């Protein structure tokens, strides 16, 4: 088809471009599956330049990673013989190259979402392409959900918005279903065989540097060409680079590749070595950004650590932290495939074949384990109060979404009316800022306090990974490096430039006012962090210099020698822990002046009355609190009877109903009622539920009216519990209780014996001789429940336990008689127990008492 622009006919993707072109002519939603290396990222947008449905509108491509977005745009521009910013441009965080002539624009992260918020119709866009959708970035999921709804609501058949989802390893059928049975086009791709070399069983958390260095050295000796090494993060890249530079020949270039290095260094890692280079080979040390969309020239050997660093949200702490995790099976296949794009290659895996078989099939989508506060803010700005109103491949989990709404409410961004959350004016302001809600809130508050410059610097620090915090956890050290009062080490200059640029970007989001700072310099960092993280204000515990209680109720600790240890209050930016730990570790914080609670942080204060039992004393105080922290306390001057009763109920809820006096008579009575409740569920009126669980949760109705005079624990034992519980029976239940579940029962000997209802079935203990002639087992509850009869010896030891008296006389009695007759000769052991008179006496006494 002549209108299809085929930039490189040798790429595998070229074989399906005509089909894709035709399908997009007839459908507005399409799924394209193509393996890594097929060429889809740079070829497909160019192929659609002359599509009739594009007209003069843009092709917008969402790329999950900044490095890949820039590289894709530069590659497409070169294929057109142009420079970036002409027909092909890009917009990423802190950087954009585009012009009025730009037709293909590559964007990242939340840029698409912000454009949708400003223009839900995307009036200037013909198609949105979601590249590398299998990475399941939360922004991609949100962007697709909003595009699907925007496509339906704002674009008609004469002005359609087309959507193309491209993926390497995703289940295309699921995406097709999400998009209304969109047609699926598959490119087989072209890869060369890759020989896999497995290592020994790898241990999570172990230092991987020695194994990486040894494997790279081995690969360079055995194979020609360049080596691509996958490492979990920047720290490991720096460490391995130092070791390799020290051990390898100088003609081998060691090049890092991650999002934190300048674009020129990224391009150096991606591009082939020039003819005039002093190096003949290169080793690229990369994070997982090199898995799919980036092409690194000349690589035929891959060394894979098997690890990746992924953000994971911890609902216990409210923190999203980077965790080093095992890669998925799909990712391991993609990484290995990097060695076979141009020719047969080799992949060295630093784990065993058994571990490979145990890997997860796919990396879990980010939306499953991420902080959803930013997503919730965007949905509310879009006009969605419930995520279920949109179409998702994996919908946000309800508990995590509720937690996100709670945080937004705490920040004043959301109000809840009849359980429906709505954005406040403050929330609308936050939604328009390119930051996480906490940091956006901090900047808006800082703007009113004349602290915007410092807040922008602090927000930039918190948006990037801090390379160091000086001698401890104090974030003020990094802030002073950023402000220039502390010298920045040479190896961190790139980080410094990036953070300074980010801070300026945040400053430009505000109209600069001449408001005067209302706090002194020492108070500012603590105040700003407390605004961003009000749930992480920390108070030093008594008798400890380094252990703290947080306003969210959790515990945290500093290193004992940390310079911040001993501060009465901290504002914490970063902390984390592991399951099973009683407290979290504080990674980044600063001191917090408590005088701020009476000034700029007064809005966080809550007055709370505490009335509770401590040992045998009723404590009644008024507390001034920030969350779970008690800043001050004073005795309550007056205490109502309702407060006193509630305190007793709270005590019983905590320590249990065992504080009451449960005599044997009460336990028997309760068991009788419970038996009838179970046997007669349809009885009218119904028998009350007297189980521990029900009594515990209904104390305020049956017990509270009798607690007014309880002043100390001992008073609980004096309550007339039997009489209190009897009030739960309504007429004629007391009479029916005695009829259906009598406390005593007559036996053939004439004795009136007690029934123990505390066991089920109820137990009757009776001497065997007193049951002679009794065929039918005694019952209660109108014959519905047979008693469990314990037949006793004359010494009241169990001889037989049965609910079948007739069966006992006909079978087991003979054996019991033979054994007991010699042991208890004074008592009757007749051969025929059916005809012998029941008695509670010995044979001689029975004869004397015979009428």
PDB file of N, CA, C and O in Angstrom, residues 469-477 540 545-548 557-567 570 574 585-591:
ATOM      1  N   UNK A 469      22.359  11.271  52.758  1.00  0.00           N
ATOM      2  CA  UNK A 469      21.771  12.153  53.755  1.00  0.00           C
ATOM      3  C   UNK A 469      22.828  12.608  54.750  1.00  0.00           C
ATOM      4  O   UNK A 469      22.530  12.867  55.899  1.00  0.00           O
ATOM      5  N   UNK A 470      24.066  12.691  54.299  1.00  0.00           N
ATOM      6  CA  UNK A 470      25.110  13.113  55.212  1.00  0.00           C
ATOM      7  C   UNK A 470      25.385  12.054  56.253  1.00  0.00           C
ATOM      8  O   UNK A 470      25.308  10.855  55.998  1.00  0.00           O
ATOM      9  N   UNK A 471      25.668  12.488  57.481  1.00  0.00           N
ATOM     10  CA  UNK A 471      26.036  11.531  58.519  1.00  0.00           C
ATOM     11  C   UNK A 471      24.863  10.757  59.103  1.00  0.00           C
ATOM     12  O   UNK A 471      25.058   9.886  59.936  1.00  0.00           O
ATOM     13  N   UNK A 472      23.648  11.065  58.705  1.00  0.00           N
ATOM     14  CA  UNK A 472      22.501  10.372  59.277  1.00  0.00           C
ATOM     15  C   UNK A 472      21.276  10.525  58.401  1.00  0.00           C
ATOM     16  O   UNK A 472      21.367  10.643  57.182  1.00  0.00           O
ATOM     17  N   UNK A 473      20.113  10.554  59.035  1.00  0.00           N
ATOM     18  CA  UNK A 473      18.851  10.605  58.300  1.00  0.00           C
ATOM     19  C   UNK A 473      18.376  12.027  58.025  1.00  0.00           C
ATOM     20  O   UNK A 473      17.327  12.210  57.418  1.00  0.00           O
ATOM     21  N   UNK A 474      19.125  13.026  58.463  1.00  0.00           N
ATOM     22  CA  UNK A 474      18.661  14.411  58.365  1.00  0.00           C
ATOM     23  C   UNK A 474      18.636  14.871  56.912  1.00  0.00           C
ATOM     24  O   UNK A 474      19.677  15.008  56.263  1.00  0.00           O
ATOM     25  N   UNK A 475      17.448  15.152  56.395  1.00  0.00           N
ATOM     26  CA  UNK A 475      17.302  15.580  55.004  1.00  0.00           C
ATOM     27  C   UNK A 475      17.839  16.994  54.803  1.00  0.00           C
ATOM     28  O   UNK A 475      18.082  17.421  53.672  1.00  0.00           O
ATOM     29  N   UNK A 476      18.045  17.726  55.890  1.00  0.00           N
ATOM     30  CA  UNK A 476      18.571  19.086  55.764  1.00  0.00           C
ATOM     31  C   UNK A 476      19.976  19.094  55.161  1.00  0.00           C
ATOM     32  O   UNK A 476      20.384  20.077  54.542  1.00  0.00           O
ATOM     33  N   UNK A 477      20.716  18.021  55.337  1.00  0.00           N
ATOM     34  CA  UNK A 477      22.043  17.938  54.710  1.00  0.00           C
ATOM     35  C   UNK A 477      21.910  18.029  53.200  1.00  0.00           C
ATOM     36  O   UNK A 477      22.592  18.823  52.538  1.00  0.00           O
ATOM     37  N   UNK A 540       9.286  11.510  70.302  1.00  0.00           N
ATOM     38  CA  UNK A 540      10.249  10.609  70.954  1.00  0.00           C
ATOM     39  C   UNK A 540       9.577   9.912  72.137  1.00  0.00           C
ATOM     40  O   UNK A 540       8.866  10.524  72.922  1.00  0.00           O
ATOM     41  N   UNK A 545      16.265   7.512  73.235  1.00  0.00           N
ATOM     42  CA  UNK A 545      16.760   8.615  72.419  1.00  0.00           C
ATOM     43  C   UNK A 545      16.470   8.416  70.932  1.00  0.00           C
ATOM     44  O   UNK A 545      16.523   9.376  70.160  1.00  0.00           O
ATOM     45  N   UNK A 546      16.173   7.180  70.538  1.00  0.00           N
ATOM     46  CA  UNK A 546      16.075   6.928  69.102  1.00  0.00           C
ATOM     47  C   UNK A 546      14.782   6.234  68.685  1.00  0.00           C
ATOM     48  O   UNK A 546      14.600   5.941  67.505  1.00  0.00           O
ATOM     49  N   UNK A 547      13.876   5.970  69.609  1.00  0.00           N
ATOM     50  CA  UNK A 547      12.604   5.315  69.282  1.00  0.00           C
ATOM     51  C   UNK A 547      11.469   6.340  69.325  1.00  0.00           C
ATOM     52  O   UNK A 547      11.384   7.144  70.256  1.00  0.00           O
ATOM     53  N   UNK A 548      10.601   6.275  68.324  1.00  0.00           N
ATOM     54  CA  UNK A 548       9.571   7.302  68.153  1.00  0.00           C
ATOM     55  C   UNK A 548       8.197   6.665  67.908  1.00  0.00           C
ATOM     56  O   UNK A 548       8.100   5.575  67.335  1.00  0.00           O
ATOM     57  N   UNK A 557      12.186   4.028  64.336  1.00  0.00           N
ATOM     58  CA  UNK A 557      13.429   4.239  65.086  1.00  0.00           C
ATOM     59  C   UNK A 557      14.512   4.773  64.156  1.00  0.00           C
ATOM     60  O   UNK A 557      14.528   4.528  62.953  1.00  0.00           O
ATOM     61  N   UNK A 558      15.412   5.517  64.769  1.00  0.00           N
ATOM     62  CA  UNK A 558      16.631   5.974  64.122  1.00  0.00           C
ATOM     63  C   UNK A 558      17.780   5.061  64.523  1.00  0.00           C
ATOM     64  O   UNK A 558      17.677   4.316  65.510  1.00  0.00           O
ATOM     65  N   UNK A 559      18.886   5.144  63.782  1.00  0.00           N
ATOM     66  CA  UNK A 559      20.102   4.552  64.289  1.00  0.00           C
ATOM     67  C   UNK A 559      20.452   5.238  65.609  1.00  0.00           C
ATOM     68  O   UNK A 559      20.282   6.447  65.752  1.00  0.00           O
ATOM     69  N   UNK A 560      20.938   4.471  66.576  1.00  0.00           N
ATOM     70  CA  UNK A 560      21.194   5.032  67.903  1.00  0.00           C
ATOM     71  C   UNK A 560      22.176   6.193  67.857  1.00  0.00           C
ATOM     72  O   UNK A 560      22.131   7.091  68.710  1.00  0.00           O
ATOM     73  N   UNK A 561      23.089   6.193  66.888  1.00  0.00           N
ATOM     74  CA  UNK A 561      24.090   7.254  66.805  1.00  0.00           C
ATOM     75  C   UNK A 561      23.719   8.348  65.813  1.00  0.00           C
ATOM     76  O   UNK A 561      24.531   9.236  65.533  1.00  0.00           O
ATOM     77  N   UNK A 562      22.513   8.302  65.278  1.00  0.00           N
ATOM     78  CA  UNK A 562      22.094   9.321  64.323  1.00  0.00           C
ATOM     79  C   UNK A 562      22.043  10.680  65.018  1.00  0.00           C
ATOM     80  O   UNK A 562      21.545  10.796  66.135  1.00  0.00           O
ATOM     81  N   UNK A 563      22.562  11.738  64.367  1.00  0.00           N
ATOM     82  CA  UNK A 563      22.517  13.071  64.979  1.00  0.00           C
ATOM     83  C   UNK A 563      21.110  13.543  65.332  1.00  0.00           C
ATOM     84  O   UNK A 563      20.953  14.394  66.210  1.00  0.00           O
ATOM     85  N   UNK A 564      20.099  13.027  64.649  1.00  0.00           N
ATOM     86  CA  UNK A 564      18.726  13.422  64.965  1.00  0.00           C
ATOM     87  C   UNK A 564      18.199  12.743  66.225  1.00  0.00           C
ATOM     88  O   UNK A 564      17.191  13.180  66.785  1.00  0.00           O
ATOM     89  N   UNK A 565      18.849  11.667  66.664  1.00  0.00           N
ATOM     90  CA  UNK A 565      18.390  10.952  67.856  1.00  0.00           C
ATOM     91  C   UNK A 565      18.399  11.906  69.044  1.00  0.00           C
ATOM     92  O   UNK A 565      19.356  12.649  69.263  1.00  0.00           O
ATOM     93  N   UNK A 566      17.343  11.890  69.792  1.00  0.00           N
ATOM     94  CA  UNK A 566      17.221  12.783  70.935  1.00  0.00           C
ATOM     95  C   UNK A 566      16.297  13.955  70.675  1.00  0.00           C
ATOM     96  O   UNK A 566      15.849  14.611  71.624  1.00  0.00           O
ATOM     97  N   UNK A 567      16.001  14.256  69.405  1.00  0.00           N
ATOM     98  CA  UNK A 567      15.034  15.323  69.106  1.00  0.00           C
ATOM     99  C   UNK A 567      13.661  14.912  69.629  1.00  0.00           C
ATOM    100  O   UNK A 567      13.215  13.779  69.413  1.00  0.00           O
ATOM    101  N   UNK A 570      10.067  14.834  65.313  1.00  0.00           N
ATOM    102  CA  UNK A 570      10.602  14.736  63.956  1.00  0.00           C
ATOM    103  C   UNK A 570       9.456  14.846  62.955  1.00  0.00           C
ATOM    104  O   UNK A 570       8.313  14.473  63.249  1.00  0.00           O
ATOM    105  N   UNK A 574      10.691   9.681  54.850  1.00  0.00           N
ATOM    106  CA  UNK A 574      10.895   8.356  54.270  1.00  0.00           C
ATOM    107  C   UNK A 574      11.200   7.370  55.384  1.00  0.00           C
ATOM    108  O   UNK A 574      12.103   7.592  56.200  1.00  0.00           O
ATOM    109  N   UNK A 585      12.126   1.615  60.210  1.00  0.00           N
ATOM    110  CA  UNK A 585      13.380   2.356  60.244  1.00  0.00           C
ATOM    111  C   UNK A 585      13.179   3.702  59.558  1.00  0.00           C
ATOM    112  O   UNK A 585      12.574   3.782  58.490  1.00  0.00           O
ATOM    113  N   UNK A 586      13.694   4.758  60.175  1.00  0.00           N
ATOM    114  CA  UNK A 586      13.586   6.104  59.612  1.00  0.00           C
ATOM    115  C   UNK A 586      14.777   6.341  58.693  1.00  0.00           C
ATOM    116  O   UNK A 586      15.923   6.295  59.121  1.00  0.00           O
ATOM    117  N   UNK A 587      14.498   6.606  57.418  1.00  0.00           N
ATOM    118  CA  UNK A 587      15.560   6.835  56.443  1.00  0.00           C
ATOM    119  C   UNK A 587      15.824   8.314  56.207  1.00  0.00           C
ATOM    120  O   UNK A 587      16.954   8.707  55.926  1.00  0.00           O
ATOM    121  N   UNK A 588      14.768   9.121  56.272  1.00  0.00           N
ATOM    122  CA  UNK A 588      14.924  10.536  55.960  1.00  0.00           C
ATOM    123  C   UNK A 588      13.924  11.338  56.786  1.00  0.00           C
ATOM    124  O   UNK A 588      12.727  11.044  56.783  1.00  0.00           O
ATOM    125  N   UNK A 589      14.429  12.347  57.503  1.00  0.00           N
ATOM    126  CA  UNK A 589      13.572  13.146  58.383  1.00  0.00           C
ATOM    127  C   UNK A 589      14.294  14.436  58.715  1.00  0.00           C
ATOM    128  O   UNK A 589      15.414  14.699  58.254  1.00  0.00           O
ATOM    129  N   UNK A 590      13.638  15.288  59.503  1.00  0.00           N
ATOM    130  CA  UNK A 590      14.300  16.461  60.066  1.00  0.00           C
ATOM    131  C   UNK A 590      13.615  16.797  61.375  1.00  0.00           C
ATOM    132  O   UNK A 590      12.510  16.327  61.663  1.00  0.00           O
ATOM    133  N   UNK A 591      14.282  17.605  62.176  1.00  0.00           N
ATOM    134  CA  UNK A 591      13.704  17.975  63.470  1.00  0.00           C
ATOM    135  C   UNK A 591      12.486  18.867  63.258  1.00  0.00           C
ATOM    136  O   UNK A 591      12.397  19.606  62.264  1.00  0.00           O
TER     137      UNK A 591
END
